[in-house]
Coordinates of C-alpha atoms and ligand atoms in Angstrom, one line a residue:
M1 CA -0.2 0.4 0.0
I2 CA 1.4 3.1 -1.0
N3 CA 0.5 6.3 1.1
D4 CA 1.8 9.3 0.1
I5 CA 0.2 11.5 -2.3
T6 CA 2.7 11.9 -5.3
S7 CA 3.0 7.8 -5.3
I8 CA -0.6 7.6 -5.2
L9 CA -1.5 10.2 -7.8
E10 CA 1.9 8.0 -10.1
K11 CA -0.4 4.9 -10.0
A12 CA -3.6 6.9 -11.3
I13 CA -2.0 8.4 -13.7
K14 CA 0.3 5.4 -15.0
L15 CA -2.3 3.1 -14.3
H16 CA -5.9 4.5 -13.8
S17 CA -6.4 1.6 -11.2
L18 CA -6.7 2.7 -7.1
N19 CA -7.2 0.5 -4.6
E20 CA -10.6 1.8 -1.9
R21 CA -7.3 2.7 0.9
E22 CA -5.8 5.2 -1.0
I23 CA -9.2 6.2 -2.9
L24 CA -9.7 7.2 1.0
Y25 CA -6.0 9.0 1.2
L26 CA -6.2 11.2 -1.6
L27 CA -10.3 12.2 -0.5
K28 CA -8.4 13.2 2.8
T29 CA -5.4 14.9 1.4
E30 CA -5.5 19.1 1.9
K31 CA -2.9 18.9 -1.4
N32 CA -5.7 19.6 -3.8
D33 CA -3.8 21.8 -5.8
K34 CA -2.1 18.5 -6.9
L35 CA -5.0 15.9 -7.2
F36 CA -6.8 18.7 -9.3
S37 CA -3.9 19.7 -11.6
A38 CA -3.0 16.3 -12.2
A39 CA -6.9 15.3 -13.2
D40 CA -6.9 18.3 -15.1
K41 CA -3.9 17.3 -17.0
I42 CA -5.5 13.5 -18.3
R43 CA -8.6 15.7 -19.4
E44 CA -6.6 17.4 -21.7
E45 CA -4.9 14.2 -22.7
Y46 CA -7.9 11.9 -22.5
V47 CA -11.5 14.2 -23.7
G48 CA -9.1 17.6 -24.6
D49 CA -10.3 20.5 -24.7
E50 CA -13.8 21.1 -26.0
V51 CA -17.2 21.3 -23.8
H52 CA -19.6 19.1 -24.3
L53 CA -22.5 21.3 -23.8
R54 CA -26.6 19.1 -22.7
A55 CA -28.9 21.3 -22.5
L56 CA -31.5 20.8 -20.2
I57 CA -35.0 21.0 -19.8
E58 CA -37.1 20.4 -16.7
F59 CA -40.1 19.7 -17.8
S60 CA -42.0 18.1 -14.6
N61 CA -41.4 18.7 -11.0
Y62 CA -44.3 16.3 -10.2
C63 CA -42.3 13.6 -8.5
K64 CA -44.1 10.7 -6.5
Q65 CA -40.5 10.1 -4.3
N66 CA -39.9 11.8 -1.3
C67 CA -36.4 11.1 -0.7
L68 CA -35.0 13.2 2.4
Y69 CA -32.7 15.5 0.5
C70 CA -34.6 16.7 -2.7
G71 CA -36.7 19.6 -2.5
I72 CA -40.1 18.7 -5.1
R73 CA -40.5 15.3 -2.9
K74 CA -43.6 14.2 -3.0
D75 CA -44.6 15.5 0.2
N76 CA -43.5 19.1 0.0
T77 CA -46.7 20.8 -0.1
K78 CA -44.8 24.8 -0.3
I79 CA -43.9 24.8 -4.1
I80 CA -45.8 24.7 -7.1
R81 CA -45.9 22.2 -9.5
Y82 CA -45.8 22.2 -12.5
R83 CA -45.6 19.6 -15.6
L84 CA -45.4 20.8 -19.4
V85 CA -47.7 18.7 -22.2
P86 CA -45.4 17.1 -24.6
Q87 CA -46.0 19.6 -27.3
E88 CA -44.3 22.3 -25.0
I89 CA -40.9 20.3 -24.3
I90 CA -40.3 19.4 -28.1
N91 CA -40.9 23.4 -28.9
L92 CA -38.3 23.4 -26.5
A93 CA -35.7 20.6 -27.5
K94 CA -36.2 22.0 -31.2
K95 CA -35.1 25.2 -29.7
A96 CA -32.4 24.0 -28.1
A97 CA -31.7 22.5 -31.3
N98 CA -31.1 26.0 -32.8
Y99 CA -29.1 27.1 -30.5
G100 CA -26.6 24.3 -31.0
Y101 CA -27.1 22.3 -28.5
K102 CA -26.4 18.3 -29.9
T103 CA -27.6 16.9 -27.0
I104 CA -31.0 17.1 -24.7
V105 CA -31.5 16.0 -21.6
L106 CA -34.9 15.3 -20.2
Q107 CA -35.1 15.2 -16.3
S108 CA -38.5 15.3 -14.4
G109 CA -39.3 14.3 -10.7
E110 CA -41.0 10.7 -10.9
D111 CA -44.3 11.9 -12.6
L112 CA -46.8 9.4 -13.2
Y113 CA -48.5 11.2 -16.1
Y114 CA -46.1 11.0 -18.7
T115 CA -46.7 7.1 -19.8
V116 CA -45.2 4.6 -21.4
D117 CA -46.7 5.7 -25.2
I118 CA -46.2 10.0 -24.2
I119 CA -42.0 9.3 -23.6
S120 CA -41.5 7.1 -26.3
K121 CA -43.6 10.0 -28.9
M122 CA -41.2 12.9 -27.3
I123 CA -38.2 11.0 -27.3
F124 CA -39.0 9.8 -31.9
E125 CA -40.1 13.4 -32.6
I126 CA -37.1 15.0 -30.3
K127 CA -34.7 12.6 -32.3
K128 CA -35.5 14.6 -35.7
F129 CA -33.2 17.6 -34.4
D130 CA -30.4 15.7 -35.3
V131 CA -29.7 15.4 -31.3
A132 CA -28.6 12.7 -28.8
V133 CA -31.2 12.5 -25.9
T134 CA -30.4 11.6 -22.5
L135 CA -33.5 10.8 -19.6
S136 CA -33.1 11.9 -16.8
I137 CA -36.7 10.4 -15.2
G138 CA -36.2 8.3 -12.8
E139 CA -36.3 4.2 -12.0
K140 CA -38.6 2.3 -14.4
T141 CA -39.1 -1.0 -15.6
F142 CA -36.8 -2.8 -17.8
E143 CA -40.1 -2.9 -20.5
E144 CA -40.1 0.8 -20.3
Y145 CA -36.5 1.8 -20.0
K146 CA -36.1 -0.9 -23.0
A147 CA -39.2 1.3 -25.1
Y148 CA -37.1 4.0 -24.8
R149 CA -34.1 3.3 -26.3
K150 CA -36.5 1.6 -28.9
A151 CA -37.9 5.1 -29.9
G152 CA -34.2 7.1 -29.6
A153 CA -33.0 7.3 -26.4
D154 CA -29.7 7.1 -26.8
R155 CA -28.4 8.2 -22.3
Y156 CA -29.6 7.5 -19.2
L157 CA -29.0 9.1 -16.1
L158 CA -29.6 8.1 -12.7
R159 CA -27.5 8.7 -10.6
I160 CA -27.1 5.7 -6.9
E161 CA -26.7 9.3 -4.6
T162 CA -24.9 6.6 -2.3
T163 CA -23.5 3.3 -2.5
D164 CA -23.8 3.2 1.7
E165 CA -27.2 1.0 2.1
M166 CA -28.1 2.2 5.5
L167 CA -27.4 6.2 4.3
Y168 CA -29.7 5.5 1.5
D169 CA -32.6 3.2 3.4
R170 CA -32.9 6.5 5.8
L171 CA -32.7 9.4 3.1
D172 CA -34.7 7.6 0.1
P173 CA -37.3 5.8 1.6
C174 CA -39.9 3.5 0.1
M175 CA -37.0 2.8 -2.5
S176 CA -34.5 0.5 -2.3
L177 CA -30.0 0.5 -2.9
K178 CA -30.4 -2.7 -5.1
N179 CA -33.2 -2.0 -6.9
R180 CA -32.0 0.9 -7.9
M181 CA -28.4 -0.6 -8.9
N182 CA -30.8 -3.8 -11.5
C183 CA -31.5 -0.1 -12.8
L184 CA -28.2 0.4 -13.9
E185 CA -27.8 -3.0 -15.0
D186 CA -30.9 -3.2 -17.8
I187 CA -29.8 0.4 -18.6
K188 CA -26.0 -0.3 -19.2
K189 CA -27.7 -3.8 -20.8
L190 CA -29.2 -2.3 -23.6
G191 CA -27.3 0.1 -24.4
Y192 CA -27.5 3.8 -23.5
E193 CA -24.9 5.5 -22.8
V194 CA -24.9 5.4 -18.8
G195 CA -24.4 8.4 -16.1
S196 CA -25.1 7.5 -13.2
G197 CA -23.4 9.6 -10.1
I198 CA -23.6 10.1 -6.7
M199 CA -24.5 13.6 -3.8
V200 CA -21.4 14.8 -1.7
G201 CA -21.9 15.7 2.0
L202 CA -25.0 13.7 2.6
P203 CA -25.7 14.3 6.3
G204 CA -23.9 11.0 8.3
Q205 CA -22.0 10.4 4.4
T206 CA -18.7 8.9 5.4
L207 CA -15.5 9.2 3.4
E208 CA -15.5 6.0 3.5
S209 CA -18.7 5.9 1.7
I210 CA -17.3 7.9 -0.7
A211 CA -14.2 5.6 -1.8
K212 CA -16.7 2.7 -2.0
D213 CA -19.2 5.6 -4.8
I214 CA -15.9 5.9 -6.6
V215 CA -15.3 1.9 -7.3
Y216 CA -18.5 1.2 -7.6
L217 CA -19.4 3.9 -10.8
K218 CA -16.1 2.5 -12.0
S219 CA -17.5 -1.2 -12.2
I220 CA -20.3 -0.4 -13.7
P221 CA -18.3 1.3 -15.8
V222 CA -20.5 4.5 -16.4
D223 CA -20.1 6.8 -19.7
M224 CA -20.9 9.5 -17.4
A225 CA -20.2 9.9 -13.7
G226 CA -22.2 13.3 -13.1
I227 CA -21.1 14.6 -8.7
G228 CA -23.4 16.8 -6.9
P229 CA -22.6 18.5 -3.6
F230 CA -26.0 18.3 -1.5
I231 CA -27.4 21.4 -0.8
Y232 CA -29.7 21.8 1.9
H233 CA -33.4 22.5 1.4
P234 CA -35.3 24.0 4.4
G235 CA -38.6 22.4 3.0
T236 CA -36.7 18.7 3.8
P237 CA -36.6 17.4 6.9
I238 CA -33.2 16.3 6.0
E239 CA -31.0 18.1 8.5
K240 CA -28.2 19.9 7.4
S241 CA -24.4 19.2 6.6
E242 CA -21.2 20.9 8.3
C243 CA -19.0 19.4 5.5
N244 CA -17.5 21.8 2.8
S245 CA -19.6 20.0 0.0
F246 CA -18.1 22.0 -2.5
D247 CA -14.3 21.4 -2.4
L248 CA -15.1 17.3 -2.1
A249 CA -17.4 17.3 -4.7
L250 CA -14.2 18.6 -6.6
K251 CA -12.4 15.8 -5.6
V252 CA -14.3 13.3 -6.2
M253 CA -14.7 14.7 -9.3
A254 CA -11.0 14.6 -9.7
I255 CA -10.6 11.2 -8.4
L256 CA -12.8 10.0 -11.6
R257 CA -10.8 11.6 -14.1
L258 CA -8.1 10.0 -13.0
L259 CA -9.4 7.0 -12.7
M260 CA -12.2 7.0 -15.7
P261 CA -10.5 8.9 -17.7
D262 CA -12.2 8.9 -21.1
I263 CA -15.9 9.9 -19.6
N264 CA -17.5 12.4 -19.4
I265 CA -17.8 14.8 -15.9
P266 CA -20.2 17.4 -15.7
A267 CA -19.1 20.4 -13.6
T268 CA -22.3 20.0 -12.0
T269 CA -24.7 22.9 -11.3
A270 CA -24.6 22.8 -7.7
M271 CA -21.7 23.7 -7.6
E272 CA -22.3 26.7 -9.2
T273 CA -24.9 27.1 -6.8
L274 CA -22.0 26.6 -3.9
N275 CA -20.0 29.0 -5.4
P276 CA -19.7 31.7 -8.2
N277 CA -16.9 29.8 -10.5
G278 CA -18.0 26.5 -9.7
R279 CA -18.0 25.6 -13.2
L280 CA -15.1 27.6 -14.9
I281 CA -13.6 25.9 -11.3
A282 CA -14.6 22.2 -11.9
L283 CA -14.0 22.2 -15.9
Q284 CA -10.5 22.9 -14.6
C285 CA -9.8 20.4 -12.5
G286 CA -11.4 16.9 -14.7
A287 CA -14.9 17.9 -16.2
N288 CA -15.3 18.0 -20.1
V289 CA -19.4 18.6 -19.3
V290 CA -21.4 21.2 -18.4
M291 CA -25.4 21.3 -18.2
P292 CA -27.2 24.8 -19.1
N293 CA -31.1 25.3 -18.5
A294 CA -33.1 25.5 -21.2
T295 CA -36.0 25.7 -19.3
E296 CA -38.3 28.3 -19.9
T297 CA -37.8 31.5 -17.2
Q298 CA -41.6 30.7 -15.6
Y299 CA -40.6 27.4 -14.4
R300 CA -37.5 27.2 -13.7
R301 CA -37.6 28.9 -10.3
H302 CA -40.6 25.9 -9.6
Y303 CA -38.0 22.8 -10.3
E304 CA -36.7 23.6 -6.8
I305 CA -34.3 20.9 -5.5
Y306 CA -32.7 22.9 -4.1
P307 CA -32.4 26.6 -3.0
G308 CA -30.6 29.3 -4.8
K309 CA -30.6 27.4 -8.2
I310 CA -28.4 29.6 -10.8
C311 CA -30.1 31.5 -13.5
P312 CA -33.7 31.5 -12.3
G313 CA -34.2 34.8 -13.9
D314 CA -32.6 34.3 -17.2
S315 CA -33.9 32.5 -20.9
P316 CA -32.6 29.2 -22.4
G317 CA -31.0 31.8 -24.9
H318 CA -29.4 33.8 -22.9
C319 CA -27.7 30.7 -20.9
R320 CA -26.5 29.0 -23.6
F321 CA -24.6 32.4 -25.1
C322 CA -23.1 33.1 -21.2
I323 CA -22.2 29.4 -21.1
E324 CA -20.2 29.8 -24.3
N325 CA -18.2 33.0 -23.6
K326 CA -17.9 32.2 -19.8
I327 CA -16.3 28.0 -21.2
K328 CA -13.5 30.5 -23.8
S329 CA -12.7 32.4 -20.9
I330 CA -10.6 29.6 -19.6
N331 CA -9.5 28.9 -23.4
R332 CA -11.8 25.9 -23.7
Y333 CA -14.5 25.2 -26.4
A334 CA -18.3 24.2 -27.2
A335 CA -18.2 21.3 -28.6
K336 CA -20.0 20.9 -32.4
N337 CA -21.1 17.1 -31.7
K338 CA -23.1 15.0 -30.2
G339 CA -20.5 14.1 -27.5
Y340 CA -20.5 10.5 -27.3
R341 CA -18.0 9.0 -24.9
R342 CA -15.1 7.3 -27.0
I343 CA -13.4 5.3 -25.0
I344 CA -9.6 4.6 -25.0
N345 CA -7.8 1.6 -24.1
Ligands
LIG1 N1 -35.5 12.4 -11.1 C1 -35.0 11.6 -11.4 C2 -33.7 11.1 -10.6 O1 -34.5 10.4 -9.3 O2 -32.9 10.7 -10.5 C3 -34.0 12.9 -11.7 C4 -34.5 14.1 -11.0 S1 -33.6 14.3 -9.7 C5 -33.5 15.6 -9.1 C6 -32.2 14.8 -10.4 C7 -31.0 14.7 -8.9 O3 -31.6 15.5 -7.8 C8 -30.9 13.6 -7.8 O4 -29.9 12.4 -8.6 C9 -29.7 14.3 -7.3 O5 -28.8 13.3 -7.1 C10 -29.7 15.9 -7.1 N2 -29.9 16.6 -5.8 C11 -32.2 16.4 -5.2 N3 -31.7 16.1 -4.0 C12 -30.9 17.7 -3.7 C13 -30.0 18.5 -3.4 N4 -30.6 19.0 -2.1 N5 -28.8 18.9 -3.3 C14 -28.0 18.5 -4.6 N6 -28.5 17.9 -5.3 C15 -30.1 17.2 -4.9
LIG2 FE1 -38.4 13.1 -6.7 FE2 -36.5 14.1 -5.7 S1 -37.4 12.6 -4.9 S2 -36.7 14.3 -8.2

């Protein structure tokens, strides 16, 4: 077992493999700069300077689930619920495609209004705009995932959130870690690009469990890993957490870049909520994807999974051009392709 930062980073850069104890060492290190600059170099070498933009359409904030941390959980009666009709969603996707986005991400709570038929037809229509389609609509059956894939969906995003079973059971009542893992297996089997990830800084979460999460994400293996800092929402029953979830999320992201050098890693919106330059910082610590909001202004503030979400009063067009300028300011550029993972052996 090697236990100094230089040797661990050298091993990670050379072999893209670390054991749990070495990962834990990196999670605990205070020498963040070394970790971040190693991840940035690997990012440059494997996925280059292009940044993939994924247009995020938050089409419904109804949810049948009650995740303790989530502002749009079923029992939160203090938010205004909305759902867009399919044609509105298709129109938004078309608008996003016209802004040059090559991926549309359809995200919502687990809303039973949208039947398999409705979602499948939407995917089919949106695929006509020459874009990749990512779904982020929660846990479904194998048959449902199969129908969406058949309709043309390219990627599925389902964060495992945490692999600590006790923590999972406490935070996600009426759900199970086992089922979530099964869903990810189904998604993989059906040939989707698999997106997963975790939240960091959850109350009760340990660094040891985060090290296990990282090993799990590599074992799937994911094609995309989104690491979101947990942000306390006062309308939820969860307690606050003392952890600096921004720094920790950056570290987890950087370690994933070292271990899975060719995957797509977003600079998450939650990072920018905690730090005004959060996404640009993340892009320089291993990330190569940004998911700008393409939801119309009047709905944005109601998709309040956590408070303080960025750009609440902005339009899809504003966000598209703002992010491109930000990316240019760090000498990177917005990609013009669909941004599938290019597996490098
Ligand atoms: N229903 C879909 C699902 O479960 O995958 C997608 C919507 S869900 C709101 C998207 C992600 O938001 C979750 O996977 C979770 O990681 C994140 N999230 C929820 N509450 C959060 C909070 N308080 N702070 C940070 N991220 C949060
Ligand atoms: Fe369903 Fe958060 S509880 S999206």
